[in-house]
mmCIF file of C-alpha atoms in Angstrom:
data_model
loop_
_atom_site.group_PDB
_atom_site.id
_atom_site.type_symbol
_atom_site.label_atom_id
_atom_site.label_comp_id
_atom_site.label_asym_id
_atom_site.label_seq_id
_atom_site.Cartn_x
_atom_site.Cartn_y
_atom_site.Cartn_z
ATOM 1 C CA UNK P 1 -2.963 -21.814 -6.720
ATOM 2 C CA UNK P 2 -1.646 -20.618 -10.326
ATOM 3 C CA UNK P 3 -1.430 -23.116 -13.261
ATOM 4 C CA UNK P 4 1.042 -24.947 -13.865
ATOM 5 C CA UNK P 5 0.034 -27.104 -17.200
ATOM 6 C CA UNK P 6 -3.269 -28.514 -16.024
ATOM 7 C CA UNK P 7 -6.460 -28.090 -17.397
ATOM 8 C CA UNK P 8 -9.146 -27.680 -14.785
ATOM 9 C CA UNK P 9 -12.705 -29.315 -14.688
ATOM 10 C CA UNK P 10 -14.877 -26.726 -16.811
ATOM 11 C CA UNK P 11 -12.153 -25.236 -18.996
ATOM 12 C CA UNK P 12 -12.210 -25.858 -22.675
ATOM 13 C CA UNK P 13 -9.049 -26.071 -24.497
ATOM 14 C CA UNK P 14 -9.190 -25.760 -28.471
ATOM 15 C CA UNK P 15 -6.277 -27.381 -30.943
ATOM 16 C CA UNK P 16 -3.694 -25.084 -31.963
ATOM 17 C CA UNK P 17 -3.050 -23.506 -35.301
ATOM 18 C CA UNK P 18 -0.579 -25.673 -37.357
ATOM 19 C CA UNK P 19 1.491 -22.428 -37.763
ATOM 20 C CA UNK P 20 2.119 -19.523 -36.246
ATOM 21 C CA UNK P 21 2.082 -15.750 -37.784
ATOM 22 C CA UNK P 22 4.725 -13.525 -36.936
ATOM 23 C CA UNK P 23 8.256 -14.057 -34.951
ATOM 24 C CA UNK P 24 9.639 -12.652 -31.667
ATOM 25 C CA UNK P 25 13.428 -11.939 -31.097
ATOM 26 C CA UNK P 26 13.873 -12.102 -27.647
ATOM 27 C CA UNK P 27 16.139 -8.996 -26.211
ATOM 28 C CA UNK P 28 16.880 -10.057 -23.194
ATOM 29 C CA UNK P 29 16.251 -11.780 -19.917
ATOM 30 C CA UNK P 30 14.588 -10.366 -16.847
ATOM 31 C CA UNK P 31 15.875 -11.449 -13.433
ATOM 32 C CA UNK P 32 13.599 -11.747 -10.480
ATOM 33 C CA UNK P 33 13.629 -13.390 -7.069
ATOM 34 C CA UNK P 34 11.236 -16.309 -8.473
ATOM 35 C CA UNK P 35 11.940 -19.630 -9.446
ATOM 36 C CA UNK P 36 8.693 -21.484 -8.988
ATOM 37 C CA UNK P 37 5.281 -20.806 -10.325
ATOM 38 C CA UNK P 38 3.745 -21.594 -7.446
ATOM 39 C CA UNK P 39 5.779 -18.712 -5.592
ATOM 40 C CA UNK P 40 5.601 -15.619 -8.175
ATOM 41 C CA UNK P 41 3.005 -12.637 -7.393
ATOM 42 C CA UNK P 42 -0.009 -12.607 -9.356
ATOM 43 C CA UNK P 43 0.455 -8.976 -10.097
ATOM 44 C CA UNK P 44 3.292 -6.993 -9.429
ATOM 45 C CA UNK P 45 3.410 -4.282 -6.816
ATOM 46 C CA UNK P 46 5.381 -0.780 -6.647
ATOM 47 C CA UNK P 47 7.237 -1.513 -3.377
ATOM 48 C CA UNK P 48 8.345 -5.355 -4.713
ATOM 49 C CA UNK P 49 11.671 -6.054 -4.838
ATOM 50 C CA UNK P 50 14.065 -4.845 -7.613
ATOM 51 C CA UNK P 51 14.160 -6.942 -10.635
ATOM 52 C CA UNK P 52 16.818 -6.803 -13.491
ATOM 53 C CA UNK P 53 16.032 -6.247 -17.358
ATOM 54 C CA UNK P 54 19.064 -7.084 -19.401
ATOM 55 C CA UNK P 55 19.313 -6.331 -22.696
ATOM 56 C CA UNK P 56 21.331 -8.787 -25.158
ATOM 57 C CA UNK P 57 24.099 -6.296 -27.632
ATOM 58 C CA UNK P 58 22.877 -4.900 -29.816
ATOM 59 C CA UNK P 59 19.385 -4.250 -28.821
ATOM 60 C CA UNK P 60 21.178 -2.390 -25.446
ATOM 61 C CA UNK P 61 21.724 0.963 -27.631
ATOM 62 C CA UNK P 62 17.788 1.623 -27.348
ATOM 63 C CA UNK P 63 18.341 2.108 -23.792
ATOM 64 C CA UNK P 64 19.652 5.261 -24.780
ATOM 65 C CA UNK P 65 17.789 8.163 -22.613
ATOM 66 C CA UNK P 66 15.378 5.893 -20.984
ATOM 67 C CA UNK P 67 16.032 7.861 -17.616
ATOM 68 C CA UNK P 68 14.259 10.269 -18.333
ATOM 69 C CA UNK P 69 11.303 8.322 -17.481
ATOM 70 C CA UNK P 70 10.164 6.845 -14.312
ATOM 71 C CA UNK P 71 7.403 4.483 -15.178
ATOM 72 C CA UNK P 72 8.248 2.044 -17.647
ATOM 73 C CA UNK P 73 5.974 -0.431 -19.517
ATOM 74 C CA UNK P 74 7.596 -3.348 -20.248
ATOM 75 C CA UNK P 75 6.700 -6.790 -21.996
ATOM 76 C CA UNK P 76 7.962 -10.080 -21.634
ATOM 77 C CA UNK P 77 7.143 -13.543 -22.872
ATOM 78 C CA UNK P 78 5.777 -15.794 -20.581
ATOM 79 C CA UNK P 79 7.186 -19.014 -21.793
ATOM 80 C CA UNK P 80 6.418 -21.560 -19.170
ATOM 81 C CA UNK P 81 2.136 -20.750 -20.221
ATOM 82 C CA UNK P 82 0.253 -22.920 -22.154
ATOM 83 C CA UNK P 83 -1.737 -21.456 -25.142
ATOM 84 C CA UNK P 84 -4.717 -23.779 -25.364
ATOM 85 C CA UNK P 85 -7.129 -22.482 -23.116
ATOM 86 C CA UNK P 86 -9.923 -20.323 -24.041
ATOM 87 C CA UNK P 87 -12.132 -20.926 -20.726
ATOM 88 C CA UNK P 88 -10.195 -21.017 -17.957
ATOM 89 C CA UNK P 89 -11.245 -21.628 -14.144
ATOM 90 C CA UNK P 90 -8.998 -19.771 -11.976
ATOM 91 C CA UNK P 91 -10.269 -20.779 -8.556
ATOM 92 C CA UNK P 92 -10.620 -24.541 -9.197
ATOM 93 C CA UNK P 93 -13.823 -25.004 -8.637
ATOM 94 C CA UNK P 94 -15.545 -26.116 -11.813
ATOM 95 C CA UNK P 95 -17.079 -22.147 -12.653
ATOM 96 C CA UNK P 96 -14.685 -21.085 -16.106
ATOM 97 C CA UNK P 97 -14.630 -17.754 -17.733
ATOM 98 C CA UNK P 98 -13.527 -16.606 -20.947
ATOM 99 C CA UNK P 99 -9.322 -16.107 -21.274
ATOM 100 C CA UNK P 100 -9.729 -12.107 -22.473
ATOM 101 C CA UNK P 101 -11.724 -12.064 -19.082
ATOM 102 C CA UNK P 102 -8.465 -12.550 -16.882
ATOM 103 C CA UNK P 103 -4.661 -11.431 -16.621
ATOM 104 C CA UNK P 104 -3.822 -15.377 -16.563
ATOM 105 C CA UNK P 105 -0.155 -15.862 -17.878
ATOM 106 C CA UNK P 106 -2.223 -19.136 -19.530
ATOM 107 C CA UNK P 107 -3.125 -17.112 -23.133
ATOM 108 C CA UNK P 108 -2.779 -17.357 -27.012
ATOM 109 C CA UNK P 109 -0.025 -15.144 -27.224
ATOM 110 C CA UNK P 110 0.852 -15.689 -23.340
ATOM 111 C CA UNK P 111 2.521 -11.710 -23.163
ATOM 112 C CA UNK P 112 2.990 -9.622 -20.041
ATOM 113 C CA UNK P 113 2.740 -6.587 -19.451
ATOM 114 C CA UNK P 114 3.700 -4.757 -16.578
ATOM 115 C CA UNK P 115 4.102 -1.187 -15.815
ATOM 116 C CA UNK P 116 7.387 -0.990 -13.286
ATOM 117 C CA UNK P 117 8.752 2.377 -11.691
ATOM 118 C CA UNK P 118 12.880 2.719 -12.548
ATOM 119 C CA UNK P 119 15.427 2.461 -9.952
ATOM 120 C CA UNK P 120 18.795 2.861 -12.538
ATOM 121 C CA UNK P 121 20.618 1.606 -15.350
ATOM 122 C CA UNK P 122 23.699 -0.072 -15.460
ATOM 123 C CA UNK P 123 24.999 -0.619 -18.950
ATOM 124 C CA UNK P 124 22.800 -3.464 -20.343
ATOM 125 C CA UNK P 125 21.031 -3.424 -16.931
ATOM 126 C CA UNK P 126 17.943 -1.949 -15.650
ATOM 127 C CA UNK P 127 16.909 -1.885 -12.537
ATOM 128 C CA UNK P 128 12.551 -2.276 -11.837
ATOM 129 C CA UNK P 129 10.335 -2.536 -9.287
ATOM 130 C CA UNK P 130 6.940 -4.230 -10.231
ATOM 131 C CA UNK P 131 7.375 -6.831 -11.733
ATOM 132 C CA UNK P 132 5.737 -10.605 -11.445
ATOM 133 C CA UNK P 133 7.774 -12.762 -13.888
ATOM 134 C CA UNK P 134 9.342 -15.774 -13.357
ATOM 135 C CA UNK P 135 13.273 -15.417 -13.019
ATOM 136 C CA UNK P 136 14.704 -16.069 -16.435
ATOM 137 C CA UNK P 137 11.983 -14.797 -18.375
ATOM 138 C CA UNK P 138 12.442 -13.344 -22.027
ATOM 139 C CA UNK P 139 12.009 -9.595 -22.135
ATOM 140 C CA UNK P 140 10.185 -8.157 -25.562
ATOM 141 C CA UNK P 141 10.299 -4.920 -25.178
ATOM 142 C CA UNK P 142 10.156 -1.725 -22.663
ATOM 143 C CA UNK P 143 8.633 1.946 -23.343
ATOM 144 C CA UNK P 144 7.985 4.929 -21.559
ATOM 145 C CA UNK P 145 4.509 4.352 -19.404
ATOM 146 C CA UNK P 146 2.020 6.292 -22.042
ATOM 147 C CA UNK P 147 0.710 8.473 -19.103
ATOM 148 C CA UNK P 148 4.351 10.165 -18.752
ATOM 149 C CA UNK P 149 5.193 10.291 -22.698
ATOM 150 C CA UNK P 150 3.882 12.814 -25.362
ATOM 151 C CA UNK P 151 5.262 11.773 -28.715
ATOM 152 C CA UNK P 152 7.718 13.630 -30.606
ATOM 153 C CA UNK P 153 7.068 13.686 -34.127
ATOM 154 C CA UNK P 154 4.822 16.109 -35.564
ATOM 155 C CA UNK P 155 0.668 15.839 -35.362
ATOM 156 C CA UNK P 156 -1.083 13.600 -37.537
ATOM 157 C CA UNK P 157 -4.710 14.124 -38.695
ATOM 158 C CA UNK P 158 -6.030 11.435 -36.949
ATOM 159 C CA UNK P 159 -4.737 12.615 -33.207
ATOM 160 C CA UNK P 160 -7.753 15.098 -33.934
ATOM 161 C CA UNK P 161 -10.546 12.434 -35.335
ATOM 162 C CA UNK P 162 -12.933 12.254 -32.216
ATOM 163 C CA UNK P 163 -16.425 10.819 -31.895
ATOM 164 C CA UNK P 164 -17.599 8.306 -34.754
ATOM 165 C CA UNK P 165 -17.054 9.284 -38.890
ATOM 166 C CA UNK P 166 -20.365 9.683 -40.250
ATOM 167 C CA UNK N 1 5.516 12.803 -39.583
ATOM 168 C CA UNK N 2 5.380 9.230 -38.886
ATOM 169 C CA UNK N 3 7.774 6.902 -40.261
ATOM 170 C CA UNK N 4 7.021 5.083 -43.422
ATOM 171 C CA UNK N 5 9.658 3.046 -43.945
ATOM 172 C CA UNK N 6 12.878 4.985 -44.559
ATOM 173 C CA UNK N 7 16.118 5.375 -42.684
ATOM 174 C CA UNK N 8 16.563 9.108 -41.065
ATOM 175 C CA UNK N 9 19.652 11.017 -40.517
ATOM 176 C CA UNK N 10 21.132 10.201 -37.011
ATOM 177 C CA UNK N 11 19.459 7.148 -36.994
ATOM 178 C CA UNK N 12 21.513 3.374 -36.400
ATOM 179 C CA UNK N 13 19.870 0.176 -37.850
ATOM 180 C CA UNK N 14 21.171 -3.203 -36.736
ATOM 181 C CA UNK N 15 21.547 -6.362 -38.506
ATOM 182 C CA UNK N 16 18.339 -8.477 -37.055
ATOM 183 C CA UNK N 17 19.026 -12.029 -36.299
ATOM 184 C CA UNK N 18 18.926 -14.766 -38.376
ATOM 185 C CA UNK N 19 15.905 -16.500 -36.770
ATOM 186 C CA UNK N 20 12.819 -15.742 -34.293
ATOM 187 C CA UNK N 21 12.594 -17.177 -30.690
ATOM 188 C CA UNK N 22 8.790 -17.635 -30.434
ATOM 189 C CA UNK N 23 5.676 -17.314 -32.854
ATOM 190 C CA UNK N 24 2.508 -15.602 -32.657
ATOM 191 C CA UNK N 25 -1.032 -16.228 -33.425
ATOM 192 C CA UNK N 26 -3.182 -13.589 -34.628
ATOM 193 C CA UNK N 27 -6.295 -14.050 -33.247
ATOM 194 C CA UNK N 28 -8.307 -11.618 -34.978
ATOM 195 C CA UNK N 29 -8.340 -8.116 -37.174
ATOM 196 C CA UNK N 30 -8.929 -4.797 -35.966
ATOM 197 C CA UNK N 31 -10.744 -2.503 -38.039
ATOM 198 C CA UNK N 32 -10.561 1.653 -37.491
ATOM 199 C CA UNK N 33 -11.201 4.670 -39.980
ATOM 200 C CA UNK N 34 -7.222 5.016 -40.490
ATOM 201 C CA UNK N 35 -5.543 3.075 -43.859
ATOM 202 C CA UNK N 36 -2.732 5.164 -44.061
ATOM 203 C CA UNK N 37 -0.059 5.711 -41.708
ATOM 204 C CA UNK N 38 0.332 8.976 -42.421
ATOM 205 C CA UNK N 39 -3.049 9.959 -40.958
ATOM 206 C CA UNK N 40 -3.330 7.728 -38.189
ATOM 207 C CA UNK N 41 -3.331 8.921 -34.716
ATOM 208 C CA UNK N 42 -0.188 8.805 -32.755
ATOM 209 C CA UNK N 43 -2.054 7.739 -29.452
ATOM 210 C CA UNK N 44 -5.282 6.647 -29.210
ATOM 211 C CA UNK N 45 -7.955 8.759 -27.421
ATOM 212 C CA UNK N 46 -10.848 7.618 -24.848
ATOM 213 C CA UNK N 47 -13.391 9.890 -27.084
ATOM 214 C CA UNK N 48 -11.970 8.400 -30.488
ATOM 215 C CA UNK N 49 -13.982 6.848 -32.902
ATOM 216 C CA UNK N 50 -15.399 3.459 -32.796
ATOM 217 C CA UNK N 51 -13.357 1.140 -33.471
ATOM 218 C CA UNK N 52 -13.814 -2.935 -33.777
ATOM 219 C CA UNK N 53 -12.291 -5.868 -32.325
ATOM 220 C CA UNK N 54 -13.078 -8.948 -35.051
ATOM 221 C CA UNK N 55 -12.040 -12.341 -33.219
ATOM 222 C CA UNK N 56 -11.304 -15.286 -35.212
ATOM 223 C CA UNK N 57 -12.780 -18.989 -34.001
ATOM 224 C CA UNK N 58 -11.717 -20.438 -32.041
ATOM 225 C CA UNK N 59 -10.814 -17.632 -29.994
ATOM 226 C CA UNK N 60 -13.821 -15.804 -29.870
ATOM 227 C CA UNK N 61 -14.717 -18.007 -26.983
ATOM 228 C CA UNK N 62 -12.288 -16.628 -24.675
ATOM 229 C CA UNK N 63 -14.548 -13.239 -24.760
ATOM 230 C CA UNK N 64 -16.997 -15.082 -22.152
ATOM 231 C CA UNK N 65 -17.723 -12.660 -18.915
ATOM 232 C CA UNK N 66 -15.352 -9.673 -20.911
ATOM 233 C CA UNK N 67 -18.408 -7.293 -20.217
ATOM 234 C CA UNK N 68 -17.685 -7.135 -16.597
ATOM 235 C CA UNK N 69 -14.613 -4.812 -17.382
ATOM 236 C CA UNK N 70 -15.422 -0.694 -18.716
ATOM 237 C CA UNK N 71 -11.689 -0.716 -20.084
ATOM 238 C CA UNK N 72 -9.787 -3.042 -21.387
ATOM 239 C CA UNK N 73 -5.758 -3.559 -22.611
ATOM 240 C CA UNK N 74 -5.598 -4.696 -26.337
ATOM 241 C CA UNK N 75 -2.015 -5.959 -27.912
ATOM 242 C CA UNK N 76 -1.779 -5.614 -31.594
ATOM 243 C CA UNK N 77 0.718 -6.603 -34.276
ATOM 244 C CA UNK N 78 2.360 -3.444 -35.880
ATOM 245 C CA UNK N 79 2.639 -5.495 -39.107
ATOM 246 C CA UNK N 80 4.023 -2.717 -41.426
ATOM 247 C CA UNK N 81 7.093 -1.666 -39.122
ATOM 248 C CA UNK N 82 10.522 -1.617 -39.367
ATOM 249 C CA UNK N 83 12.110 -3.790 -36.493
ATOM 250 C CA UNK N 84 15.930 -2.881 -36.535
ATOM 251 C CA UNK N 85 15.902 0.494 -35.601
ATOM 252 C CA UNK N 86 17.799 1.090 -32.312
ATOM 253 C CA UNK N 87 18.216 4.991 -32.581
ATOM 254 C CA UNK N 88 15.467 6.850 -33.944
ATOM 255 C CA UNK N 89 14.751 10.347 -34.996
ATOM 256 C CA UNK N 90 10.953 11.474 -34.107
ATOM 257 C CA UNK N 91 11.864 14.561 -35.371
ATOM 258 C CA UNK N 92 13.586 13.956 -38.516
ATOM 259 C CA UNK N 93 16.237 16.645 -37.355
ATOM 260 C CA UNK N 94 19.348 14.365 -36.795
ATOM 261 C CA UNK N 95 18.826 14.571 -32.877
ATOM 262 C CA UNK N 96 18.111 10.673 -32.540
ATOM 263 C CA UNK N 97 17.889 8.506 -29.207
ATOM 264 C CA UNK N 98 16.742 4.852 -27.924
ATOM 265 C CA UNK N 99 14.057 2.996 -29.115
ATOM 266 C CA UNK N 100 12.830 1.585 -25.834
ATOM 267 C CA UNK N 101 12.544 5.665 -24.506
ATOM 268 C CA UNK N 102 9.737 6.049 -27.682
ATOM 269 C CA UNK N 103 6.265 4.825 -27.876
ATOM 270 C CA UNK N 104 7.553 4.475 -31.543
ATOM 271 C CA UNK N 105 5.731 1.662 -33.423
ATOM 272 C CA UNK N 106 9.194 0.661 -35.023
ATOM 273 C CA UNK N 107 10.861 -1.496 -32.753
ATOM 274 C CA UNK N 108 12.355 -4.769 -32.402
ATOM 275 C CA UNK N 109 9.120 -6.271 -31.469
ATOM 276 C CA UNK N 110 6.179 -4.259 -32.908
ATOM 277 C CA UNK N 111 3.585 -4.802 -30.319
ATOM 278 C CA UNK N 112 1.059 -2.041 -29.904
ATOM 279 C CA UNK N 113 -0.684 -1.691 -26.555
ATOM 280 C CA UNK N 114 -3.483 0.367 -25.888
ATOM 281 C CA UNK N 115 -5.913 0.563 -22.856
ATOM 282 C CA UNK N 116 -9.231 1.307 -24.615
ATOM 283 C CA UNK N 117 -13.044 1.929 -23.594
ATOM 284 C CA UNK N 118 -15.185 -0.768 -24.530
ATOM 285 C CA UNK N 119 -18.496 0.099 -25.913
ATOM 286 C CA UNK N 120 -20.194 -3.286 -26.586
ATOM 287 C CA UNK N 121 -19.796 -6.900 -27.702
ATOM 288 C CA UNK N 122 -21.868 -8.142 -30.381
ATOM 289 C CA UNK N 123 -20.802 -12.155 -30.742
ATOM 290 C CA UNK N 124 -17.133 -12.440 -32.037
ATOM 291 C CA UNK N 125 -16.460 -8.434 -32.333
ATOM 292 C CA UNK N 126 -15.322 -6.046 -29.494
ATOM 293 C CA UNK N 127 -16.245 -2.538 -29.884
ATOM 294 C CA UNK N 128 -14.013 -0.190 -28.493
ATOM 295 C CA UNK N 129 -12.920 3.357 -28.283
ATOM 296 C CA UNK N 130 -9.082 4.594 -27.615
ATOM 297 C CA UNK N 131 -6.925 2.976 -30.204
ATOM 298 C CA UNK N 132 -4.291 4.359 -32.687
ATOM 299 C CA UNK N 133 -3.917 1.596 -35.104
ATOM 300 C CA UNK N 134 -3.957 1.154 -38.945
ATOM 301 C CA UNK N 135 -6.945 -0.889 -40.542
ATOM 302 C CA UNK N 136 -6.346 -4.863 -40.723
ATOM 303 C CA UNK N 137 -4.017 -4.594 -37.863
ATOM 304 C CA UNK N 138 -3.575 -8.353 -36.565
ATOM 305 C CA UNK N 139 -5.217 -8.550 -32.912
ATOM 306 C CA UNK N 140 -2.856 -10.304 -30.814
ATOM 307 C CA UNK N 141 -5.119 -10.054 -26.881
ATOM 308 C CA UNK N 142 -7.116 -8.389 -25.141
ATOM 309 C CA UNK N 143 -7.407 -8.476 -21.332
ATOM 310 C CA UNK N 144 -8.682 -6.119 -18.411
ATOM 311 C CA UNK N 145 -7.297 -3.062 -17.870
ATOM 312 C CA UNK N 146 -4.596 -3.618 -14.396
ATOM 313 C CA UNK N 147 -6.321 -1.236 -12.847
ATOM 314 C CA UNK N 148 -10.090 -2.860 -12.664
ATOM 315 C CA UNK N 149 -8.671 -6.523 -12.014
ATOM 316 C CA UNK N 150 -8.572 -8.535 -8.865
ATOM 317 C CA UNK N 151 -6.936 -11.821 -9.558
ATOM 318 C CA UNK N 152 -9.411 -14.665 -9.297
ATOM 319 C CA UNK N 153 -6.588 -17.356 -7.824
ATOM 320 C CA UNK N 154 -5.988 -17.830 -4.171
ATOM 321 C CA UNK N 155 -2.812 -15.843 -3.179
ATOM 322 C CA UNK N 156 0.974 -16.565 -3.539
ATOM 323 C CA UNK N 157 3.757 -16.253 -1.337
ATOM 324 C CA UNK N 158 5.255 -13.390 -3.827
ATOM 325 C CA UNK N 159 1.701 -11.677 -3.831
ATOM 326 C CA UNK N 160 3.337 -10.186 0.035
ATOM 327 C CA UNK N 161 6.798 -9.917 -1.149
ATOM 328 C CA UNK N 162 8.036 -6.451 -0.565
ATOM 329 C CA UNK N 163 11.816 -4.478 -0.307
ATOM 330 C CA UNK N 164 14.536 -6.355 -1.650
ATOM 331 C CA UNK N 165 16.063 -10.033 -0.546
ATOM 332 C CA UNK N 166 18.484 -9.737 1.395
#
């Protein structure tokens, strides 16, 4: 079973900074078939159902030639996760492992990351396949998938640095 | 050339909103050769140079078990970016389009995300290979690379969820 806010025998939660360091706008909301937790895929999978990304005005303009790709990376805030956890035990059974050692939603910063494949755009609206999230869930941002994008501005000195400076 | 900071011809900026929605931790510094954006890479490479993961306390413990994984997928805080940017110009030649069809690092929500080799862990610092950051970029997670992780939990009902609901 996924976590809901437990903490497990074995896992070790720490106290959280006072403050936090940097701010998120949220863009959007992603729309999936899942309203429970206890329901939602652990990972997503290329032939899942179509999900919806829609983008709040005015963030919507970026959408602006996203067809062109058909793998999309997108990240979204999983905001049901506690943060606490640094050892986690994902089976239950008293064995924990470090957080950076798993894809739990239960993190510092709890972001996902998904790579979906892109069924259309509507407006505000695009259409995914892929995806895991919660229904509801704030979006962060979506990019081309890096395998199917070659950047456009002009090469930098460093795409060339290879092996360790000296 | 990369961006610094300026505005380019063809290019629309929006107001950004008056607050954030949710706050992040850093959780750590990354250290590479580049301190200047102007020379950084503008995508990491697997035969790059060494670079280093430094994780703060507490959350250094969450690295337990991370040397089961040969790649990993690091999130990082694009600290020096411009975030209202919704049409950019790569090229600097007035031809602009969407932010969310770039890989740009100037966008609403600057996260970086890289999938990078990892070389070796010595206590609280990750040594890796594939990134494309500045020096003192804030670390924001780390976790395995999709394609090398099984989940650990016992399976959902969405985990089998295919096609779309009727």
């Amino acid at each position: 079973m996924v976590r809901l806010n437990e903490i497990r025998p074995g896992e070790t939660s720490v106290p959280l900074p006072a403050g936090t360091d940097a701010g998120l706008y949220f863009i959007g909301t992603i729309r999936t078939p899942w309203t429970d937790r206890l329901k939602c895929p652990r990972q997503g999978r290329a032939d899942g159902p179509t999900c919806r990304l829609e983008l709040s005005a005015p963030w919507n303009q970026g959408l602006d030639h996203i067809t062109e790709f058909a793998r999309l990376e997108v990240l979204y805030w999983l905001h049901e996760s506690r943060r606490d956890l640094t050892l986690q035990s994902p089976r239950r059974d008293g064995n924990a492992r470090g957080v950076f050692s798993l894809r739990t939603p239960a993190r510092p910063n709890p972001i996902g990351t998904s790579i979906v494949h892109l069924v259309r755009v509507e407006g505000p609206v695009v259409f995914v396949r892929g995806l895991d999230c919660l229904d509801g869930t704030p979006l962060l941002d979506l990019k081309p998938d890096r395998e199917l994008f070659t950047p456009l501005a002009a090469a930098q000195e460093g795409d060339h640095q290879v092996g360790d400076p000296s």
